[in-house]
PDB file of N, CA and C in Angstrom:
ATOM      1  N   UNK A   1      -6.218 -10.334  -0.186  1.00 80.00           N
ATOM      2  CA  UNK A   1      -5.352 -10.346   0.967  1.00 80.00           C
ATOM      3  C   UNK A   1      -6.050  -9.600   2.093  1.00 80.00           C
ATOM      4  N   UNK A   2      -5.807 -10.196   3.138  1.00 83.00           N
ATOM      5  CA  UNK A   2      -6.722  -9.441   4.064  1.00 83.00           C
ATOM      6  C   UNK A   2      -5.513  -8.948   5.735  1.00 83.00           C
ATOM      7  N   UNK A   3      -5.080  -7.468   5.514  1.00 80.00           N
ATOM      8  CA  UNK A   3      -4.026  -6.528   6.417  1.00 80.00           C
ATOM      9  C   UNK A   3      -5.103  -6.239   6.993  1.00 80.00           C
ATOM     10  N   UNK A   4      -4.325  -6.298   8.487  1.00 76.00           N
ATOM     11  CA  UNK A   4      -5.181  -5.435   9.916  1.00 76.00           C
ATOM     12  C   UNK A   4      -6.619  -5.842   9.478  1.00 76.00           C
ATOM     13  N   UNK A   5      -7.532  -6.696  10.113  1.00 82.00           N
ATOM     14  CA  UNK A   5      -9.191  -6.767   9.033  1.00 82.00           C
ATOM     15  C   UNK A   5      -9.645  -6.403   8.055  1.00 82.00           C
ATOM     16  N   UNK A   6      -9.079  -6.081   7.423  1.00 83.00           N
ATOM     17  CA  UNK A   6      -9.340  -5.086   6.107  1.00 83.00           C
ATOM     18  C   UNK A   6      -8.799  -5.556   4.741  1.00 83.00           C
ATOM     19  N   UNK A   7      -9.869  -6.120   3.747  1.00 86.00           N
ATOM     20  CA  UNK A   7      -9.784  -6.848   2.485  1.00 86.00           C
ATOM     21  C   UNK A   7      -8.642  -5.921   1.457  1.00 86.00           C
ATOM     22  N   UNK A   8      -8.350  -6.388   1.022  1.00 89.00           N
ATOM     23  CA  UNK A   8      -7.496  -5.722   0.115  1.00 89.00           C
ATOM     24  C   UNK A   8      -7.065  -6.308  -1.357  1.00 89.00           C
ATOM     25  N   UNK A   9      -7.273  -5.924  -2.489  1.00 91.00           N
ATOM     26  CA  UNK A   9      -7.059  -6.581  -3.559  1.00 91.00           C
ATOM     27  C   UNK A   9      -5.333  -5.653  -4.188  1.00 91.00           C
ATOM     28  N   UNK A  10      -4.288  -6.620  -4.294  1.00 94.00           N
ATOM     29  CA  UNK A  10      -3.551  -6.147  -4.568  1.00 94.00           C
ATOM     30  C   UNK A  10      -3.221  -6.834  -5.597  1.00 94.00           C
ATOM     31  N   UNK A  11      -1.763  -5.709  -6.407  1.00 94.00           N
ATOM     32  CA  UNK A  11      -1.206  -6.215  -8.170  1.00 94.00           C
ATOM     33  C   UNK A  11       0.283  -6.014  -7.439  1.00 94.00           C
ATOM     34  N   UNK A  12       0.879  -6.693  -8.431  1.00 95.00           N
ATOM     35  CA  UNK A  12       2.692  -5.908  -8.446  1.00 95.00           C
ATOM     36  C   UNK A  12       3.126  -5.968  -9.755  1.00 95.00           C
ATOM     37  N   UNK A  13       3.528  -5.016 -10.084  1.00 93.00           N
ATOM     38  CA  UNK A  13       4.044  -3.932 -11.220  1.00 93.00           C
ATOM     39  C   UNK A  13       5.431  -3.740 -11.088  1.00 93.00           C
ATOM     40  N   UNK A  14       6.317  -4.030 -11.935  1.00 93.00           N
ATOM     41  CA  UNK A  14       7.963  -4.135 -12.031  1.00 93.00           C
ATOM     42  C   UNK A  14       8.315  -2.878 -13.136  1.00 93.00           C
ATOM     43  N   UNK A  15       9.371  -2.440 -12.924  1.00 91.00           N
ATOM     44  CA  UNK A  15       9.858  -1.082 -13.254  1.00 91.00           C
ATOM     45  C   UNK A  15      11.351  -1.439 -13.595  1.00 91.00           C
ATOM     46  N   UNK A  16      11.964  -0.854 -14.589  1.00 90.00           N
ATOM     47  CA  UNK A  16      13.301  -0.669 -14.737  1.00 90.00           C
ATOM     48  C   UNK A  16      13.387   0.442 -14.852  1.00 90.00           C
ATOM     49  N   UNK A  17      15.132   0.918 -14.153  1.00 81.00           N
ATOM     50  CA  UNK A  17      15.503   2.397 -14.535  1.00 81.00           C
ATOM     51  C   UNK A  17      15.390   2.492 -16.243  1.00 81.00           C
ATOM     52  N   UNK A  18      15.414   3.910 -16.758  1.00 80.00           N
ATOM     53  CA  UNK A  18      15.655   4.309 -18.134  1.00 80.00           C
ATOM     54  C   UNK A  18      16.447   3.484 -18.669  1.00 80.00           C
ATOM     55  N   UNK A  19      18.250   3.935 -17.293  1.00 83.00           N
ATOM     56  CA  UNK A  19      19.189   2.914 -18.670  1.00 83.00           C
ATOM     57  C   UNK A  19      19.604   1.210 -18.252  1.00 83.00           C
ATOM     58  N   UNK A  20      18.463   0.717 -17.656  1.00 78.00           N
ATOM     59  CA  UNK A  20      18.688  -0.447 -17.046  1.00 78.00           C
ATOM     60  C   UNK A  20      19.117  -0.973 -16.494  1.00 78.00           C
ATOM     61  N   UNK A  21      19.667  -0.219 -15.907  1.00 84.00           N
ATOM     62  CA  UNK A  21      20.488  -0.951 -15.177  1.00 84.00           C
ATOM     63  C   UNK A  21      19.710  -0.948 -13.041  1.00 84.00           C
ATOM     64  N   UNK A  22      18.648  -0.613 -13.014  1.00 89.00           N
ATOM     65  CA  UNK A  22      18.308  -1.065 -11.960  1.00 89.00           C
ATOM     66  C   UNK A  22      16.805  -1.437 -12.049  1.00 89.00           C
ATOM     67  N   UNK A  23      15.890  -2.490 -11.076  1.00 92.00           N
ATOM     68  CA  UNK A  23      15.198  -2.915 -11.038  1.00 92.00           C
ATOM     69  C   UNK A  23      14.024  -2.878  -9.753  1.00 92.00           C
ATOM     70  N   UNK A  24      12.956  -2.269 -10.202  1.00 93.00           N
ATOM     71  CA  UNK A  24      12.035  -2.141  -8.660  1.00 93.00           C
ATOM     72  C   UNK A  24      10.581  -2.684  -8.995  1.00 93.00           C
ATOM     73  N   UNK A  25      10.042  -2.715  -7.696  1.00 94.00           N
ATOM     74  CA  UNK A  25       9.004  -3.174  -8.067  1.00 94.00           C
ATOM     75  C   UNK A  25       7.696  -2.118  -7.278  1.00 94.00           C
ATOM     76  N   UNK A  26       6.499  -1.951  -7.940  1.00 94.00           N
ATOM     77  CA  UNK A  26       5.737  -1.158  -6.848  1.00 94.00           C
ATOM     78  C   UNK A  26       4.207  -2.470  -6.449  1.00 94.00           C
ATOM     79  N   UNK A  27       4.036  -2.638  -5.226  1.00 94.00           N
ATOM     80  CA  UNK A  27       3.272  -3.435  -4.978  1.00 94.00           C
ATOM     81  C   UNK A  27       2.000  -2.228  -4.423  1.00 94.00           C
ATOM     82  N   UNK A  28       1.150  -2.491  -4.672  1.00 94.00           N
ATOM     83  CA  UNK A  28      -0.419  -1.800  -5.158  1.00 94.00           C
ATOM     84  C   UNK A  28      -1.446  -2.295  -4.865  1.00 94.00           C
ATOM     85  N   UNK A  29      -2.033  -1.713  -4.184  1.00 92.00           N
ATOM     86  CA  UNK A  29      -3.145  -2.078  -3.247  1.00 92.00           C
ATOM     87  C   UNK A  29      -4.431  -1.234  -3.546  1.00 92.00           C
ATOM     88  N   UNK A  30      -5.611  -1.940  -3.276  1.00 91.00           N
ATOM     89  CA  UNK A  30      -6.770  -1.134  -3.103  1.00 91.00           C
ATOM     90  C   UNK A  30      -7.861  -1.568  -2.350  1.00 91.00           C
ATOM     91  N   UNK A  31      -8.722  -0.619  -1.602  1.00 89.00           N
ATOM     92  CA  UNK A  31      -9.634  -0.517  -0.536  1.00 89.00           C
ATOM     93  C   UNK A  31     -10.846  -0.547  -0.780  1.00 89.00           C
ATOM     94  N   UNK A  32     -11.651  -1.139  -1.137  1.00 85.00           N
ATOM     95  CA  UNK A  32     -13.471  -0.398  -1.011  1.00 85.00           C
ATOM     96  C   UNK A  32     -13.608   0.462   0.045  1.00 85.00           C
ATOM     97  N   UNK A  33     -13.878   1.355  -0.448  1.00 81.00           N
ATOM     98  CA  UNK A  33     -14.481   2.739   0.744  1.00 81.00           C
ATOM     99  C   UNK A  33     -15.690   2.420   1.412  1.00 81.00           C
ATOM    100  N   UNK A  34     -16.312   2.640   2.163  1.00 73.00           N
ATOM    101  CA  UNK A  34     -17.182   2.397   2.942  1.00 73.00           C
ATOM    102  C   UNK A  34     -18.670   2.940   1.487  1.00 73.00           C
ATOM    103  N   UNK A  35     -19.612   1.667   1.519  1.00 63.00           N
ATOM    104  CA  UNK A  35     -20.366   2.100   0.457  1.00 63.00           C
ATOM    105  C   UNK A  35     -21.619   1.918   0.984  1.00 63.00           C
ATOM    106  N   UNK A  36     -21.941   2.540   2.017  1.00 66.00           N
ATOM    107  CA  UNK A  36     -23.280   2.247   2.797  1.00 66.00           C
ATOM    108  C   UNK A  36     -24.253   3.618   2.539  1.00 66.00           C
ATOM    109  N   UNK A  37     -23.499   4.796   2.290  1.00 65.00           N
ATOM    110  CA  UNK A  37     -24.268   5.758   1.489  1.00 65.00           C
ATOM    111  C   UNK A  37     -24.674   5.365   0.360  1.00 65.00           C
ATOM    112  N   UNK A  38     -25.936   6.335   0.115  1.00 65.00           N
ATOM    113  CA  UNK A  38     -27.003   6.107  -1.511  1.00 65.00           C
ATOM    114  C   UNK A  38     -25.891   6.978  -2.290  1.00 65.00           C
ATOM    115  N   UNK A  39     -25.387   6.416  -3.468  1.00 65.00           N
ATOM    116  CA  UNK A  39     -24.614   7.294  -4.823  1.00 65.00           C
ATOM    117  C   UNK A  39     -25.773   7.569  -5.639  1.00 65.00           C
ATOM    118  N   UNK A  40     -25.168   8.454  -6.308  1.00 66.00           N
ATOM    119  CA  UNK A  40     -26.198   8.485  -7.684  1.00 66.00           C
ATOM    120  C   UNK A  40     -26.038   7.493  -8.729  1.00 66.00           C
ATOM    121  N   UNK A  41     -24.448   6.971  -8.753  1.00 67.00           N
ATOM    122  CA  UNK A  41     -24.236   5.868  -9.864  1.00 67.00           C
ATOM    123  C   UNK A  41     -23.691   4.876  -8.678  1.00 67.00           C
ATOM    124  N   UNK A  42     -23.933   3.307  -9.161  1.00 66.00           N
ATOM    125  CA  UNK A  42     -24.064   2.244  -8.364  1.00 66.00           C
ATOM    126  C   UNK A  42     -21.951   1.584  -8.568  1.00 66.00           C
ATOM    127  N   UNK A  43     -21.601   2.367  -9.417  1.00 71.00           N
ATOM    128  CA  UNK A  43     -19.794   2.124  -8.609  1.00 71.00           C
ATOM    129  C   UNK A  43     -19.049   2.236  -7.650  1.00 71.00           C
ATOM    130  N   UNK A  44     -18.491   1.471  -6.953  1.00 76.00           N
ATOM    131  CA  UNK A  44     -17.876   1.084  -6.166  1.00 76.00           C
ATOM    132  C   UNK A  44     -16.744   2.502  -5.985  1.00 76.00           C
ATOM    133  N   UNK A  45     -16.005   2.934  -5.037  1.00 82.00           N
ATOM    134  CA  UNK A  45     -15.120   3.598  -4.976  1.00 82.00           C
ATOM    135  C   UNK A  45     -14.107   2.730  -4.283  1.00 82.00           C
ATOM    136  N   UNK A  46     -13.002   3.235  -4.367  1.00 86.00           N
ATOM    137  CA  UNK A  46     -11.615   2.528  -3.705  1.00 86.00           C
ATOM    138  C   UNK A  46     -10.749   3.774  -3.686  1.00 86.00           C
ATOM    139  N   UNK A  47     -10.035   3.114  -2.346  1.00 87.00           N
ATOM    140  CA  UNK A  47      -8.510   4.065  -1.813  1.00 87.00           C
ATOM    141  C   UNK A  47      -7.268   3.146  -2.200  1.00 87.00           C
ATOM    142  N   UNK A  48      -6.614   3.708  -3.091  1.00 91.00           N
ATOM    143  CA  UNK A  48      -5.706   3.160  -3.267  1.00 91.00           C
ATOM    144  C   UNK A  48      -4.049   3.691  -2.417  1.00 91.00           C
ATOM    145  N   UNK A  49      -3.344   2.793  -2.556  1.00 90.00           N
ATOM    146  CA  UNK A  49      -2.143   2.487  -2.197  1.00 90.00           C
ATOM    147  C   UNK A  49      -1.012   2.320  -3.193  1.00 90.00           C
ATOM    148  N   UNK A  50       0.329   2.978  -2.952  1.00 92.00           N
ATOM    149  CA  UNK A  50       1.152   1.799  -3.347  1.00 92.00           C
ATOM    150  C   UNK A  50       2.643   1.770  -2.530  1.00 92.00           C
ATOM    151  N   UNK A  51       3.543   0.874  -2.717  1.00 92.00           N
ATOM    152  CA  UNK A  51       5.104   0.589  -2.117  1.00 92.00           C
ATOM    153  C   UNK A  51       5.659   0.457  -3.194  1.00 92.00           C
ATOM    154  N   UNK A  52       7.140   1.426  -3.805  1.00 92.00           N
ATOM    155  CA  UNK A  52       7.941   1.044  -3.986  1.00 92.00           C
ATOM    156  C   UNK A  52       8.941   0.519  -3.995  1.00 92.00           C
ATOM    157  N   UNK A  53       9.726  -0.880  -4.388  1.00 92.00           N
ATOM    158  CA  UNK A  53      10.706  -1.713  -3.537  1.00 92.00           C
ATOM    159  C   UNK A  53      11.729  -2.049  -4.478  1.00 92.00           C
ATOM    160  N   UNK A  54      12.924  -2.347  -3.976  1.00 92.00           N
ATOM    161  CA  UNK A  54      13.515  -2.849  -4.611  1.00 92.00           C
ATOM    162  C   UNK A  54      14.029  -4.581  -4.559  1.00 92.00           C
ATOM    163  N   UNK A  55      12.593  -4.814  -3.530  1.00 93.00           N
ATOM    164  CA  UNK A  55      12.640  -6.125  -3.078  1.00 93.00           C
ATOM    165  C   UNK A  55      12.287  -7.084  -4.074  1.00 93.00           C
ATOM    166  N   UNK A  56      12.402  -7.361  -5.162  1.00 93.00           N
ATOM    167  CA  UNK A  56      12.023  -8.436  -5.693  1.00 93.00           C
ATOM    168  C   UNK A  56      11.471  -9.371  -5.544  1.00 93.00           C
ATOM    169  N   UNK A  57      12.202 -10.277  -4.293  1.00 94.00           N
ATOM    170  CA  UNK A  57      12.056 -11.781  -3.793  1.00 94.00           C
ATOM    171  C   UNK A  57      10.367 -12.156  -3.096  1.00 94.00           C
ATOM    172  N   UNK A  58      10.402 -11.224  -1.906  1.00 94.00           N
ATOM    173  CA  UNK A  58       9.301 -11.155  -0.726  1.00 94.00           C
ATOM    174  C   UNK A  58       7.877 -11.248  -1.479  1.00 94.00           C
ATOM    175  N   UNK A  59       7.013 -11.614  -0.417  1.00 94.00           N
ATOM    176  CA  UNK A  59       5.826 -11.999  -1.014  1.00 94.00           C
ATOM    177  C   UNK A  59       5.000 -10.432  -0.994  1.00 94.00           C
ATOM    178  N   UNK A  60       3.477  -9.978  -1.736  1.00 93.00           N
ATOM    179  CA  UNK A  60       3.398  -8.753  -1.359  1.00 93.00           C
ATOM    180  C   UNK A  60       2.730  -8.836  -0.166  1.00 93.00           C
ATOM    181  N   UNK A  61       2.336  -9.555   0.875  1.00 92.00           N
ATOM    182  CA  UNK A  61       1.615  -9.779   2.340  1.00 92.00           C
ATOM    183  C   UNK A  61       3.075  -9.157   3.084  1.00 92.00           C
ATOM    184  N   UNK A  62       3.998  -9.556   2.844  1.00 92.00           N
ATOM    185  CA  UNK A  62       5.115  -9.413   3.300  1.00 92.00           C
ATOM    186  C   UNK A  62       5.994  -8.089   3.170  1.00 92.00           C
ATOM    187  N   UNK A  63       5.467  -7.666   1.867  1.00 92.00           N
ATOM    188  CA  UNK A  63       5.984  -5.900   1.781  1.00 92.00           C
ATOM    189  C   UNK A  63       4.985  -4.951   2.476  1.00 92.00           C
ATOM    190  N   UNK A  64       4.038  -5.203   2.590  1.00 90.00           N
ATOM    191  CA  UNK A  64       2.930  -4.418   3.023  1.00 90.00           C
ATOM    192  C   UNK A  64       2.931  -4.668   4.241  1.00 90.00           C
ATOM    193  N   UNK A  65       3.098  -5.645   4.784  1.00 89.00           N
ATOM    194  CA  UNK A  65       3.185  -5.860   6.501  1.00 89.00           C
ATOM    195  C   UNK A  65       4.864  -5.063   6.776  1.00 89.00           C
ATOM    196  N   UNK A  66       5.728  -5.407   6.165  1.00 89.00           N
ATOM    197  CA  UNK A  66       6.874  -4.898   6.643  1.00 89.00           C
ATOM    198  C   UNK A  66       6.661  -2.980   6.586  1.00 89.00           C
ATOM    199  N   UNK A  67       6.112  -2.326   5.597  1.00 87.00           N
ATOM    200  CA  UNK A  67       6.206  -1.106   5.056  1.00 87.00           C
ATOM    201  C   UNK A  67       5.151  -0.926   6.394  1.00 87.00           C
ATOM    202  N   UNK A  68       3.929  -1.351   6.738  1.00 83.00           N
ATOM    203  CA  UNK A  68       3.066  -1.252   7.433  1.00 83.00           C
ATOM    204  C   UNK A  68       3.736  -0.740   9.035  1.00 83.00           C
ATOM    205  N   UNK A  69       4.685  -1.655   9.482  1.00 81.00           N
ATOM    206  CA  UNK A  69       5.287  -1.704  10.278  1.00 81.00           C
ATOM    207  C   UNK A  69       6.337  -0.326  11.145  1.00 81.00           C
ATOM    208  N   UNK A  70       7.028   0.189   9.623  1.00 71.00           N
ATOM    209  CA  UNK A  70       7.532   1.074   9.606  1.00 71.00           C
ATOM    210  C   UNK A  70       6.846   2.489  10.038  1.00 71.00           C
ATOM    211  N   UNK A  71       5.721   2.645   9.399  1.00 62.00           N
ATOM    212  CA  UNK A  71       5.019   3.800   9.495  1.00 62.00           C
ATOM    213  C   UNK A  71       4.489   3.840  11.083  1.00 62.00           C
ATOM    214  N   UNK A  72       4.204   2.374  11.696  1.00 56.00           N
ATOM    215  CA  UNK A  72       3.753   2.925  13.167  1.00 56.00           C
ATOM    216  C   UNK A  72       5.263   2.821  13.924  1.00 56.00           C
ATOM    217  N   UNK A  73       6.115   2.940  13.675  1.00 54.00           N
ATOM    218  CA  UNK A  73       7.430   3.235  13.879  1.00 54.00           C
ATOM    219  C   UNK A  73       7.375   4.974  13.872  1.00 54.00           C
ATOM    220  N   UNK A  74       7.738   5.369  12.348  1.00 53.00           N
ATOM    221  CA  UNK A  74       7.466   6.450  12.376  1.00 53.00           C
ATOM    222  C   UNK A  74       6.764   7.475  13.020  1.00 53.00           C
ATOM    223  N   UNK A  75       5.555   7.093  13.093  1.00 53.00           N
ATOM    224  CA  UNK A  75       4.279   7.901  13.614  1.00 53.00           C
ATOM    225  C   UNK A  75       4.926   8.551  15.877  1.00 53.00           C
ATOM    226  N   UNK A  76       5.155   6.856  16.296  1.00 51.00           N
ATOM    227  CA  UNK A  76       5.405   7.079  17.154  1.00 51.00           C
ATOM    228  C   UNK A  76       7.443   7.821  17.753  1.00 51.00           C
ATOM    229  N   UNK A  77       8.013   7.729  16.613  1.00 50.00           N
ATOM    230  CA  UNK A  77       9.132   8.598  16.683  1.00 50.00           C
ATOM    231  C   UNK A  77       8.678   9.860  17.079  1.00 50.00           C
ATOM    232  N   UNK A  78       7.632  10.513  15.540  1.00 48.00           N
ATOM    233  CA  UNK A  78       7.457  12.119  15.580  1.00 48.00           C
ATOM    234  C   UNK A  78       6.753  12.472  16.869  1.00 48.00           C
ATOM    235  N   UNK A  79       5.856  11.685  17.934  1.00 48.00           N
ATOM    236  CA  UNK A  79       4.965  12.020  18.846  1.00 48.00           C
ATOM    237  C   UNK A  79       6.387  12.622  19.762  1.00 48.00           C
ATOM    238  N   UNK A  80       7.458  11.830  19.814  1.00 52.00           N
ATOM    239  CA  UNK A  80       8.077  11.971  21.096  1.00 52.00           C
ATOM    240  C   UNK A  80       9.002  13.159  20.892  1.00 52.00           C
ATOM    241  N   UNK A  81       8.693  13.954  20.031  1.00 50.00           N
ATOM    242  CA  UNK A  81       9.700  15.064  19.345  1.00 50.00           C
ATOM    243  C   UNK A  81       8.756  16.214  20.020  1.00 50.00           C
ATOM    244  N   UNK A  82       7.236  15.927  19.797  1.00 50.00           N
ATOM    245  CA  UNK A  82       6.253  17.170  20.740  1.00 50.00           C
ATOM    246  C   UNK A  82       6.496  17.462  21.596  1.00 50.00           C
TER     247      UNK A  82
END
């Protein structure tokens, strides 16, 4: 999947409460870090992510763009509080 230019390999992982009676899902993401430095071992690193939802239905392009959304929401709330 590819958010804002940036490749992204994502999973989704489903969760029930203990006594079952509720249902979520966490959609999970990960980044290759910039790998243009010499390592000593030739593995890859990644930044991972995740969203917890109780969205079931939505696609995960669609939780991650919506959750995405929110945070530059957020970000620009707290500026106007300075």
């Amino acid at each position: 999947v590819e958010i804002n230019y940036e490749k992204k390999e994502v999973a989704t992982l489903f969760f029930s409460s203990f006594n079952g009676s509720k249902e979520y899902r966490f959609v999970v993401s990960r980044t290759v870090l910039n790998s243009d430095k010499q390592e000593l071992f030739d593995e890859e690193k990644y930044s991972y992510s995740s969203i917890m939802t109780n969205d079931l239905i939505s696609s995960d392009l669609d939780i991650i763009t919506f959750y995405n959304q929110r945070g530059d929401v957020s970000e620009n709330y707290y500026h106007l509080w300075i």
